[in-house]
Coordinates of C-alpha atoms and ligand atoms in Angstrom, one line a residue:
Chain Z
X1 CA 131.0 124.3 202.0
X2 CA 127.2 125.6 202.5
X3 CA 127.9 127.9 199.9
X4 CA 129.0 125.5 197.4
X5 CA 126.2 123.2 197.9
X6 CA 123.9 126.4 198.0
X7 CA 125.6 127.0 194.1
X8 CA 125.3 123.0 192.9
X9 CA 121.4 122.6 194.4
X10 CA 120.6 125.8 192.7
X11 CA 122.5 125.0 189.1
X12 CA 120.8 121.6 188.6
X13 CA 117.4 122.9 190.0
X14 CA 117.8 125.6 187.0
X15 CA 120.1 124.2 184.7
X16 CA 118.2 120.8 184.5
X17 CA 114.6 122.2 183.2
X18 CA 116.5 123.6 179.9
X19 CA 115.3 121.6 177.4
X20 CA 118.9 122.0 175.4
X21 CA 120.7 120.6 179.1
X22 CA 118.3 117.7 179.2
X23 CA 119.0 116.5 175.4
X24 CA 122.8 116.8 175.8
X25 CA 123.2 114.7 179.0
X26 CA 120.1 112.2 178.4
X27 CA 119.8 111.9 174.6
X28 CA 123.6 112.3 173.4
X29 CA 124.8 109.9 175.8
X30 CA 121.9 107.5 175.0
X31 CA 122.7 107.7 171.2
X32 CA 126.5 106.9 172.1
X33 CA 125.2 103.3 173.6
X34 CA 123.1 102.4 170.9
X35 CA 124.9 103.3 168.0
X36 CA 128.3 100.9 168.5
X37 CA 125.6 98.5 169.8
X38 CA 123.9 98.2 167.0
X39 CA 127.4 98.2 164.6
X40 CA 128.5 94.8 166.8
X41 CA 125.0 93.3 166.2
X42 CA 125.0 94.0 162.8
X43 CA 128.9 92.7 162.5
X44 CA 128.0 89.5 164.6
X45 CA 125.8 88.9 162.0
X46 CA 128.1 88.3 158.5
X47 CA 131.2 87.7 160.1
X48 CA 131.5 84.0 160.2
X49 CA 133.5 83.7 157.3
X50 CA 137.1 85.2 159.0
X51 CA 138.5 82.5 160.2
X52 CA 141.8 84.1 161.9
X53 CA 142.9 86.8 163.1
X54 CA 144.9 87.9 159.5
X55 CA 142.0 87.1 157.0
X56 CA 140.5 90.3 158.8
X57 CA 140.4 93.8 157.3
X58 CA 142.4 95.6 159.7
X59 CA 145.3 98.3 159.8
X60 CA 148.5 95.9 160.4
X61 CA 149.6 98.0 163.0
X62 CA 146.6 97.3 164.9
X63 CA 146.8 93.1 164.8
X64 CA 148.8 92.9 167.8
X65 CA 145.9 94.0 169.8
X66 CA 144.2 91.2 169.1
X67 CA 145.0 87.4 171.1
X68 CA 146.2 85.0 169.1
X69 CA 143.2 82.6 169.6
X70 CA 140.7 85.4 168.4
X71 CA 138.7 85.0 165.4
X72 CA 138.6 87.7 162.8
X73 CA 135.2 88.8 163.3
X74 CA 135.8 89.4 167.0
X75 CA 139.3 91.1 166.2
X76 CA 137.5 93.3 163.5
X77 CA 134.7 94.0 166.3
X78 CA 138.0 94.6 168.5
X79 CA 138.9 97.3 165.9
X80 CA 135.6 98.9 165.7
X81 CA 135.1 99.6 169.0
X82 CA 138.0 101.3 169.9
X83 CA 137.0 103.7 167.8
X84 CA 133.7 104.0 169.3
X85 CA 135.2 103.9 172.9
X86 CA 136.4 107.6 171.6
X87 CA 132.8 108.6 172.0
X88 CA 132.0 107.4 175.9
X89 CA 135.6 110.1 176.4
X90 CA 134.0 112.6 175.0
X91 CA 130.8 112.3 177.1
X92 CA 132.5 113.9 180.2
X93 CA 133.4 116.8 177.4
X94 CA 129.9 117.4 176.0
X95 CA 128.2 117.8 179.3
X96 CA 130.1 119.7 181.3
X97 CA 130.6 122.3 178.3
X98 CA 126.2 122.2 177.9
X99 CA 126.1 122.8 181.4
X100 CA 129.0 125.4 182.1
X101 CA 128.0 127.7 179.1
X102 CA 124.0 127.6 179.6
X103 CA 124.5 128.3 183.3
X104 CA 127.2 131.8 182.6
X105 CA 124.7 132.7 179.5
X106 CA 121.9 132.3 181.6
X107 CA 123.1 134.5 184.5
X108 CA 124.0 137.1 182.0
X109 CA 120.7 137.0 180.1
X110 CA 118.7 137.1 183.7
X111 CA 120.9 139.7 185.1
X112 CA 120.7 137.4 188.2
X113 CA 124.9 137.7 188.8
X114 CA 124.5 141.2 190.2
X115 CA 122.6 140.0 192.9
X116 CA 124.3 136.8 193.1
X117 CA 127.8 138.8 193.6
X118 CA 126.6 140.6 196.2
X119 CA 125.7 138.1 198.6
X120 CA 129.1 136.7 201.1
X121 CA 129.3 133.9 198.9
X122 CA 133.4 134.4 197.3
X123 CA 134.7 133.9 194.1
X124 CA 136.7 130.5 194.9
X125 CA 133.4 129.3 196.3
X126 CA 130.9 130.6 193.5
X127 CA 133.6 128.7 190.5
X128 CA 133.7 125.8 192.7
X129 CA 130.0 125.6 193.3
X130 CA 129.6 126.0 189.4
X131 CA 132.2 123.6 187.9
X132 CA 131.8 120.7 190.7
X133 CA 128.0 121.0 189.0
X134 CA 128.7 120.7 185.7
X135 CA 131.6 118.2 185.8
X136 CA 129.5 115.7 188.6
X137 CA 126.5 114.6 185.8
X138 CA 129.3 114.0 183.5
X139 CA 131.4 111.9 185.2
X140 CA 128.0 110.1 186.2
X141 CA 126.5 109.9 183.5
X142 CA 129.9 109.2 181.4
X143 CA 130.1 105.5 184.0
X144 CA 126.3 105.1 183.8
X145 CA 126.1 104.8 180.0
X146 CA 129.1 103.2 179.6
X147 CA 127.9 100.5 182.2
X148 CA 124.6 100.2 180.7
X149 CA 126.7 99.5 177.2
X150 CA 128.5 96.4 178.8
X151 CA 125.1 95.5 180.0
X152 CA 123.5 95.1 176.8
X153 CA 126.9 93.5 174.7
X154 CA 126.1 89.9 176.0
X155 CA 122.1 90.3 174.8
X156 CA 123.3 91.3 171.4
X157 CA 125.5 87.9 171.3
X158 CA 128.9 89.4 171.2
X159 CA 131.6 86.9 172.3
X160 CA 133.4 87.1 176.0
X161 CA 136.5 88.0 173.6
X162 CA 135.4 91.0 172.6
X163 CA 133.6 91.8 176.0
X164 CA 136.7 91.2 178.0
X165 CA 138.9 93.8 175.8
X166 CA 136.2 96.8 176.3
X167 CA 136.3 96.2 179.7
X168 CA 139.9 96.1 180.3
X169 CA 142.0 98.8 180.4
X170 CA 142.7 100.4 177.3
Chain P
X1 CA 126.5 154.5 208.5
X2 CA 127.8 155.1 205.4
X3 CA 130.5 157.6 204.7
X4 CA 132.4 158.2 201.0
X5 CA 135.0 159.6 200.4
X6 CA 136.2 161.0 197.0
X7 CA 134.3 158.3 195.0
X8 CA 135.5 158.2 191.6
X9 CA 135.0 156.0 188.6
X10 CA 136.7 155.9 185.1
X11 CA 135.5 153.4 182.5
X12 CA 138.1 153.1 180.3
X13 CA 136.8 151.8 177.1
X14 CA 138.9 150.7 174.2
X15 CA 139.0 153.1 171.2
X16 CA 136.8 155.8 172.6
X17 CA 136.9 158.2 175.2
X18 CA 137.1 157.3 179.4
X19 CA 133.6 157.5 180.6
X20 CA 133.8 159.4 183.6
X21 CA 130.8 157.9 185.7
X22 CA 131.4 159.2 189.4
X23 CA 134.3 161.9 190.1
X24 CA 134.9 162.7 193.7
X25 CA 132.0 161.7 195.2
X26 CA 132.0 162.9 198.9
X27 CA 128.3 162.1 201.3
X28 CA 127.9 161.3 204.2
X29 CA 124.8 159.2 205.1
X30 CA 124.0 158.8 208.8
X31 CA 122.3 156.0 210.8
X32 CA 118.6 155.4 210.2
X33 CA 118.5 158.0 207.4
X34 CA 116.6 157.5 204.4
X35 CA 118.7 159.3 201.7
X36 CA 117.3 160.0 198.1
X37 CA 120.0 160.1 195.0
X38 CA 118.8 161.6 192.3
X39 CA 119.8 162.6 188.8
X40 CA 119.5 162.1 185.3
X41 CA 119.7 158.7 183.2
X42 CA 123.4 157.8 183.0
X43 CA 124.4 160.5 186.0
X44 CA 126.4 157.5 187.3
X45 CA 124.1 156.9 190.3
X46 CA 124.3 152.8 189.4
X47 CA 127.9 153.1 189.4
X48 CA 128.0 154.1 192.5
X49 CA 125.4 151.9 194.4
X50 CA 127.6 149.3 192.4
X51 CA 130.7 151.0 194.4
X52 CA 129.3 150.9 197.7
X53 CA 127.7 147.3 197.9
X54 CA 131.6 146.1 196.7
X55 CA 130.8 145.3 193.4
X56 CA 132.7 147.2 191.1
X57 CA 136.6 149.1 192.2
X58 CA 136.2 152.7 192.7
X59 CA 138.9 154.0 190.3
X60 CA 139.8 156.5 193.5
X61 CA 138.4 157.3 196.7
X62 CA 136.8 155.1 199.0
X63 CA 134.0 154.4 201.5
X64 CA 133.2 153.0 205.0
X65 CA 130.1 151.2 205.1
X66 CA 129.2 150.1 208.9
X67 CA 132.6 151.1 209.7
X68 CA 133.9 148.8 207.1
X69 CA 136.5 149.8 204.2
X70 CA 135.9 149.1 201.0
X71 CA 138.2 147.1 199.1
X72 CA 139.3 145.9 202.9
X73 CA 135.9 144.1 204.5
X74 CA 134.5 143.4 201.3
X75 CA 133.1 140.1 202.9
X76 CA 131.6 142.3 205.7
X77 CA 129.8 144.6 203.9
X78 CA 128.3 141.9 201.4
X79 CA 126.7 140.8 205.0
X80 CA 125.8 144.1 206.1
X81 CA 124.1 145.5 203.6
X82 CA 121.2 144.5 201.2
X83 CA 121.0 145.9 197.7
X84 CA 118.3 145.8 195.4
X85 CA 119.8 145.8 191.8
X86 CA 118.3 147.7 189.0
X87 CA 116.7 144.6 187.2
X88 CA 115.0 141.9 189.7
X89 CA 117.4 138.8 188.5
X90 CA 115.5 136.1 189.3
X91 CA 116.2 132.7 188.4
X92 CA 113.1 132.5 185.9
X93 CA 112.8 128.7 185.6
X94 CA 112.6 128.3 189.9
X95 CA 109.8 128.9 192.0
X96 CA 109.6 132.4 194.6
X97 CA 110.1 130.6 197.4
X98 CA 112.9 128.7 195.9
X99 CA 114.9 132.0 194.2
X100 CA 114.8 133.3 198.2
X101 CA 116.3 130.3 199.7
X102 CA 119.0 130.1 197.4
X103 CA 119.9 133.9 198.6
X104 CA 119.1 133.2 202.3
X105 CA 121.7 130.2 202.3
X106 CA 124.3 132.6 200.5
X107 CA 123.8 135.0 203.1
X108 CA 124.0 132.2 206.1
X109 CA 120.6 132.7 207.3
X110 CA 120.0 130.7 210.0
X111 CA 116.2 129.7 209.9
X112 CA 116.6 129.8 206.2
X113 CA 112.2 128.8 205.7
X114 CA 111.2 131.0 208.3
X115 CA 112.8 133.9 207.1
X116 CA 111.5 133.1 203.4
X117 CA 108.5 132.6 204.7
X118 CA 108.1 136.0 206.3
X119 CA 109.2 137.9 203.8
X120 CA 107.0 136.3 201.0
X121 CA 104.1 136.9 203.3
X122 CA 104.6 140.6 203.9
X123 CA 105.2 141.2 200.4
X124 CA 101.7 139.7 199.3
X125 CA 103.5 136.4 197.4
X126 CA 102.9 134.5 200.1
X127 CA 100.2 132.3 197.6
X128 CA 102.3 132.2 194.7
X129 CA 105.2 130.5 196.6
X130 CA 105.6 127.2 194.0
X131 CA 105.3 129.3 191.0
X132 CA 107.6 129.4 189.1
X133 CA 109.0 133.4 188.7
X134 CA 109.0 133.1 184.9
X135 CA 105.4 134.0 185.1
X136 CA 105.4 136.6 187.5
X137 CA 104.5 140.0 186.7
X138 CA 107.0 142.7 186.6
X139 CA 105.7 144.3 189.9
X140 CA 105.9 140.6 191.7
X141 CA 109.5 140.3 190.5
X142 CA 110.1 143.6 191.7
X143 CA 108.6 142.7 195.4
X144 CA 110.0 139.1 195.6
X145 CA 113.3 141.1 195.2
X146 CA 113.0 143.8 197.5
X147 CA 112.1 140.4 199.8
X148 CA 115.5 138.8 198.9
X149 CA 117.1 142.1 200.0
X150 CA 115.6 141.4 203.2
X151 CA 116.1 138.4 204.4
X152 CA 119.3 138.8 206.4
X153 CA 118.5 141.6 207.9
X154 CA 120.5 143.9 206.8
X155 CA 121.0 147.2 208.5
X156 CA 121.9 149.4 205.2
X157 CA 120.0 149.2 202.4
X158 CA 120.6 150.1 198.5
X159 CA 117.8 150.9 196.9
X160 CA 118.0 151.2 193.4
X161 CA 114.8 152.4 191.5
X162 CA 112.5 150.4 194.1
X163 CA 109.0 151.9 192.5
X164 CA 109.5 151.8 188.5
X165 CA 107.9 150.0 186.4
X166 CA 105.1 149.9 189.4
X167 CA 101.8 150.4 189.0
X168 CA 100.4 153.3 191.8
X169 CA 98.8 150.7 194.3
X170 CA 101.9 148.4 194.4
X171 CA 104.1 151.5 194.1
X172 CA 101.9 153.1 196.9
X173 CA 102.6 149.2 198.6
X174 CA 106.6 149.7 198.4
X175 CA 106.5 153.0 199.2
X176 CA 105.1 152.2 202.8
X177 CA 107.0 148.9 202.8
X178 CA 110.5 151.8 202.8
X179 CA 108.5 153.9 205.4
X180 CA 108.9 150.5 207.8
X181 CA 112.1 150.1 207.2
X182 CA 113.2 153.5 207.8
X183 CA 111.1 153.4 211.0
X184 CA 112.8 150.0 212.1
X185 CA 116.1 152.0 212.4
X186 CA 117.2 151.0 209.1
X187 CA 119.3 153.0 207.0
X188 CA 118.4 153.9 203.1
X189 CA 120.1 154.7 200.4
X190 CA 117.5 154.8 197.8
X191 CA 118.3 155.6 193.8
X192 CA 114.9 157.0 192.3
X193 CA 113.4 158.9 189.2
X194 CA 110.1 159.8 191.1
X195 CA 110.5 162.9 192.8
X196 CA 107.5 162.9 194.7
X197 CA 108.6 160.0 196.2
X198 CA 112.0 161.3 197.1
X199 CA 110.3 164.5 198.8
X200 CA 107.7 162.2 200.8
X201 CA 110.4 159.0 201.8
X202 CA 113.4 161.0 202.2
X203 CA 115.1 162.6 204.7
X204 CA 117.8 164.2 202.7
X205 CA 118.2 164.4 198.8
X206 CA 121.5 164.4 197.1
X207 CA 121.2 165.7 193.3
X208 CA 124.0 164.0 191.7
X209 CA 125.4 164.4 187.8
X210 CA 128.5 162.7 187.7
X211 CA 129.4 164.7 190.9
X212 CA 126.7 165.6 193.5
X213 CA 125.1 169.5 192.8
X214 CA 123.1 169.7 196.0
X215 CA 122.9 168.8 199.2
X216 CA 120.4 168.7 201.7
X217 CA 116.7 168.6 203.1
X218 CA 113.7 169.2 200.8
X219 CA 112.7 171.9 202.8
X220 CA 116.4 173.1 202.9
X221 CA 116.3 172.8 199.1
X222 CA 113.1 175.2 198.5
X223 CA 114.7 177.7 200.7
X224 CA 117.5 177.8 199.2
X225 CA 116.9 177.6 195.1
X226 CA 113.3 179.6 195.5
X227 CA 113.4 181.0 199.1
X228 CA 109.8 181.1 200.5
X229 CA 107.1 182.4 199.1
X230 CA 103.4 183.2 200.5
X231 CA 100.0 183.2 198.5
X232 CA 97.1 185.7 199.9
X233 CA 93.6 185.0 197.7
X234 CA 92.0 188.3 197.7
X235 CA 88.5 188.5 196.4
X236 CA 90.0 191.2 194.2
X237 CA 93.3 192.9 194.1
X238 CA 93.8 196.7 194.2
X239 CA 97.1 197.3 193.0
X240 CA 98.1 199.8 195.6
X241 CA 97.8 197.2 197.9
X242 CA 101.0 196.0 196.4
X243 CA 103.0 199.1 197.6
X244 CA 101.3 198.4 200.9
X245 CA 102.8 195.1 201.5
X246 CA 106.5 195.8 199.5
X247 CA 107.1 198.7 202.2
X248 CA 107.0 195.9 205.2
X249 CA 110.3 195.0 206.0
X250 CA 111.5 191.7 205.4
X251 CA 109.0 191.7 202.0
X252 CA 111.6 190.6 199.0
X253 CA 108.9 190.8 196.4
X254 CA 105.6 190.9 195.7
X255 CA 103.2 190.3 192.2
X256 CA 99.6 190.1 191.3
X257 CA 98.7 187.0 189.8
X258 CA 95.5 186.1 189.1
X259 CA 93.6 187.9 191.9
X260 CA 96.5 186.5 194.4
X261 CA 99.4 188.4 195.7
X262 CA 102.4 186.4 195.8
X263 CA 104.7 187.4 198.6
X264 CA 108.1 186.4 198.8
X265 CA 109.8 186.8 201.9
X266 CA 112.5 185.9 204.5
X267 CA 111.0 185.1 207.5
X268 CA 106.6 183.9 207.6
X269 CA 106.0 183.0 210.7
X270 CA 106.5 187.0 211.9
X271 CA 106.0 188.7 208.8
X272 CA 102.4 187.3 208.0
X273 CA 100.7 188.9 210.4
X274 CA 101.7 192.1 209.8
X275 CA 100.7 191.7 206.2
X276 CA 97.7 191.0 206.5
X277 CA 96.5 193.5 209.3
X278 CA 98.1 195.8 207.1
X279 CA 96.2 194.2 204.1
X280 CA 92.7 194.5 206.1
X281 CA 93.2 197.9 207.3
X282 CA 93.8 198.8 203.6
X283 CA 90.2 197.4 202.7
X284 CA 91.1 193.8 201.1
X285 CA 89.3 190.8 201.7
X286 CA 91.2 188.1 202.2
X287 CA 89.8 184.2 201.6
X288 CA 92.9 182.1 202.0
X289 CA 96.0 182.6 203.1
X290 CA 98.9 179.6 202.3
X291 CA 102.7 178.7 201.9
X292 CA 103.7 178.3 198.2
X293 CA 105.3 175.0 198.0
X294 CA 107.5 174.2 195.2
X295 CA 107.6 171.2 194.1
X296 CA 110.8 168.7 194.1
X297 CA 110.3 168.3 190.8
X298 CA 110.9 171.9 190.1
X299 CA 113.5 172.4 191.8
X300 CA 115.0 169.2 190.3
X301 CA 115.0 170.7 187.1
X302 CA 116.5 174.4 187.5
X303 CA 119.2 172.5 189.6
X304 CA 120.1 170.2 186.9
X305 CA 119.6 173.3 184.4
X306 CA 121.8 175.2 186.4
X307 CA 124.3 173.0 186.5
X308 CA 124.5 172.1 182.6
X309 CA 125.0 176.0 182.0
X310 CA 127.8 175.8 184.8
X311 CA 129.4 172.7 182.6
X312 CA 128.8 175.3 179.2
X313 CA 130.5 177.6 180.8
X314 CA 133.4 176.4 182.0
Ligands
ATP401 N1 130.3 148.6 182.9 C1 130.3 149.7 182.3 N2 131.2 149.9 181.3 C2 131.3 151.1 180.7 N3 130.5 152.2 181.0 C3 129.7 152.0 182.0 C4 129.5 150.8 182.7 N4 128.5 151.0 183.6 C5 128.1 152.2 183.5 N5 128.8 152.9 182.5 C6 128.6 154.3 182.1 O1 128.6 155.1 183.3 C7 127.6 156.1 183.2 C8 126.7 156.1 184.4 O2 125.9 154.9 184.3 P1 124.9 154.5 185.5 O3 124.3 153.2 185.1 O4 125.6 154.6 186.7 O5 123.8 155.7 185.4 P2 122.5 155.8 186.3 O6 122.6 157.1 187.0 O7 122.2 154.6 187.1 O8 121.4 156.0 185.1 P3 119.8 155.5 185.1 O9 119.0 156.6 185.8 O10 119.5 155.5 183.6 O11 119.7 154.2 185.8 C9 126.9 155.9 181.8 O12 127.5 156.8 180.9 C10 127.2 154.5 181.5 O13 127.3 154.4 180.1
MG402 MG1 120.7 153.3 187.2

């Protein structure tokens, strides 16, 4: 276990002051909140005029999704953000991948595995150490940013509709 | 103690030829020994340091390092033995003391700061300990990892190429940084290119190509490829005085060179004397009288040259 915490500690310590590692877990993520937040504002904005559920412009086989006592606009926003829910999945993708490959290019540019393989530490543990680092920021930052999204949904006036399905299970 | 027995490796590469890196390799190093391996660029002496710390198979053969079995106590030897790779390997973006507790924890060190800490300060880095190793010079990276071969203790050590890339002083530095070692009990296996190093540090040299040539002592080594020779400075040089000394027994061979007779000869310590009474009573007058010592790098060369015309030949 000592080993594996030795391998995480040292991975973020290094991995983390790569300028490429910083911009995919901080910046990508950060883009994936704003960007369908700023789709719903702008769609809260003109989308008085749908009146039901049918007057909207979406795929038939989607209508069911939407409650009977929705509006259009909120079953078109509905719509929208499933496909922008996509995005907070693929979060837990991008980082890990940043991570993982930066940290095996890295060792191989340094020539720091020799040493590294020489020490008592075994393979089991050294792949343990490594993955557990990449995958842990992802799955944290993957819940973090997809928190602070439902945070900001009510200050861009988007109905508890709406709200309620991107918080339920989908 | 380490103890290898027909060491071999074969890379096999695809669409070209097996590189045949190490073939039956058979040493013996014993305890507290500081052993020198030498040879030419690509001899294969990585590939074998590389063997013998567990990191690469042996294609055949095997060793026993501490008593352990390679392939067998893998685990135990990583612990038993410190190895200084080729290139330093730091992690670039950490600071020294940092890069050394990272290793100390791998190797379950138990005061993990302390033994950072003492390393860092008898290596001089001591004051650079929050830097970050990025900006080290290559002779710092070299020390901070001869320090992170250190720090568990380790009773055998690999050396491989501790001094290049050194300038004299800190070469000078590592150089007497081996000597404690060594005088600590420790035992060395030390790769190197500098042969006057080799002849100072070592107890025994092994000259390797692909499969070890020679065997032995320095001193044993002089003996045996130029056997020993003794330099008389005359103030001048009659040449009968040559048949003088070749009629001594034990006298192999004697020349005039440069107002000095060169004797070569079995045994100094008796002969010498009787050369040189022999010498007087003949009239010379003799200045200086001194052992003609090869030099390792000499006898580096014709063995290496020796052996490629063996390989020709064959
Ligand atoms: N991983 C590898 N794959 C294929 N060939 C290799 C590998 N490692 C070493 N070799 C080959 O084995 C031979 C011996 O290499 P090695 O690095 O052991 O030499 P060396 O004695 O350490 O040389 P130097 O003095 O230059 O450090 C070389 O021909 C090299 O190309
Ligand atoms: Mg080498």
């Amino acid at each position: 276990m000592k080993h594996i915490r030795t391998i995480i500690d040292k991975e973020w310590a290094e991995v983390f002051k790569n300028r490429m590692v910083l911009f995919a877990t901080i910046f990508i993520p950060l883009i994936f909140i704003v960007l369908p937040l700023v789709m719903l504002y702008i769609t809260n904005q003109g989308m008085d005029d749908f009146t039901s559920a049918a007057t909207a412009d979406v795929p038939a086989g989607f209508l069911p999704a939407c409650s009977d006592g929705m509006s259009g606009g909120d079953c078109m926003q509905i719509y929208v953000m499933n496909q922008f829910l996509l995005l907070f999945m693929m979060i837990p993708v991008i980082i890990p991948v940043t991570i993982a490959s930066y940290s095996i290019v890295g060792e191989k540019a340094t020539h720091s595995l020799e040493p590294l393989l020489a020490t008592p530490i075994t393979t089991i543990e050294l792949l343990a150490g490594k993955s557990l680092a990449a995958a842990l920021p992802a799955i944290l930052v993957g819940w973090a940013s997809f928190g602070l999204f439902l945070a900001a949904l009510p200050l861009i006036g988007v109905s508890q509709a709406v709200i309620g399905y991107i918080a339920g299970p989908t | 103690m380490i103890e290898i027995k027909n060491l071999t490796k074969i890379f096999k590469i695809k669409k070209s030829e097996d590189i045949h890196a190490v073939v039956d390799l058979s040493l013996s190093v014993a305890e507290g020994e500081v052993f020198g391996f030498l040879g030419p660029n690509g001899a294969g002496k990585t590939t074998t340091v590389r063997m013998l710390t567990s990191l690469i198979a042996p294609t055949e053969g095997t060793a026993w390092i501490n008593g352990f079995k390679l392939g067998e106590n893998d685990q135990e030897i990583r612990r038993s033995v410190g190895i200084l790779t080729e290139s330093p390997g730091m992690y670039e973006r950490l600071s020294a003391f940092k890069n050394l507790s990272i290793y100390a924890n791998l190797y379950d060190v138990n005061d993990v700061d302390g033994q950072v800490q003492k390393y860092l300060q008898m290596l001089g880095l001591w004051s650079r300990r929050d830097d970050a190793v990025g900006g080290f010079s290559k002779g710092m990276r070299q020390k901070l990892a001869i320090a992170r071969t250190l720090l568990h203790e380790p009773h055998i050590l690999f050396l491989d190429e501790p001094t290049s890339g050194l300038d004299p002083e800190a070469a000078s530095l590592v150089r007497s940084f081996i000597e404690e070692l060594s005088v600590q009990g420790r035992t060395i296996f030390m790769c190197t290119h500098n042969l006057n190093e080799a002849d100072h540090l070592c107890n025994r040299i092994g000259i390797f190509n692909t499969s070890l040539i020679e065997v032995d002592t320095p001193a044993n080594l002089r003996q045996k490829i130029y056997g020993r020779k003794v330099v008389f400075h005359l103030r001048a040089v009659d040449p009968k005085w040559i048949g003088v000394v070749e009629k001594i027994p034990g006298v192999i061979e004697v020349k005039n060179v440069e107002e000095k007779l060169v004797v070569s000869l079995e045994d100094p310590e008796s002969i010498n004397p009787v050369i040189i009474r022999d010498l007087v009573n003949a009239g010379a007058d003799i200045l200086f009288v001194g052992e003609l010592r090869h030099s390792l790098e000499e006898i580096y060369l014709q063995t290496i040259r020796e052996s490629e015309t063996e390989k020709v030949k064959s």
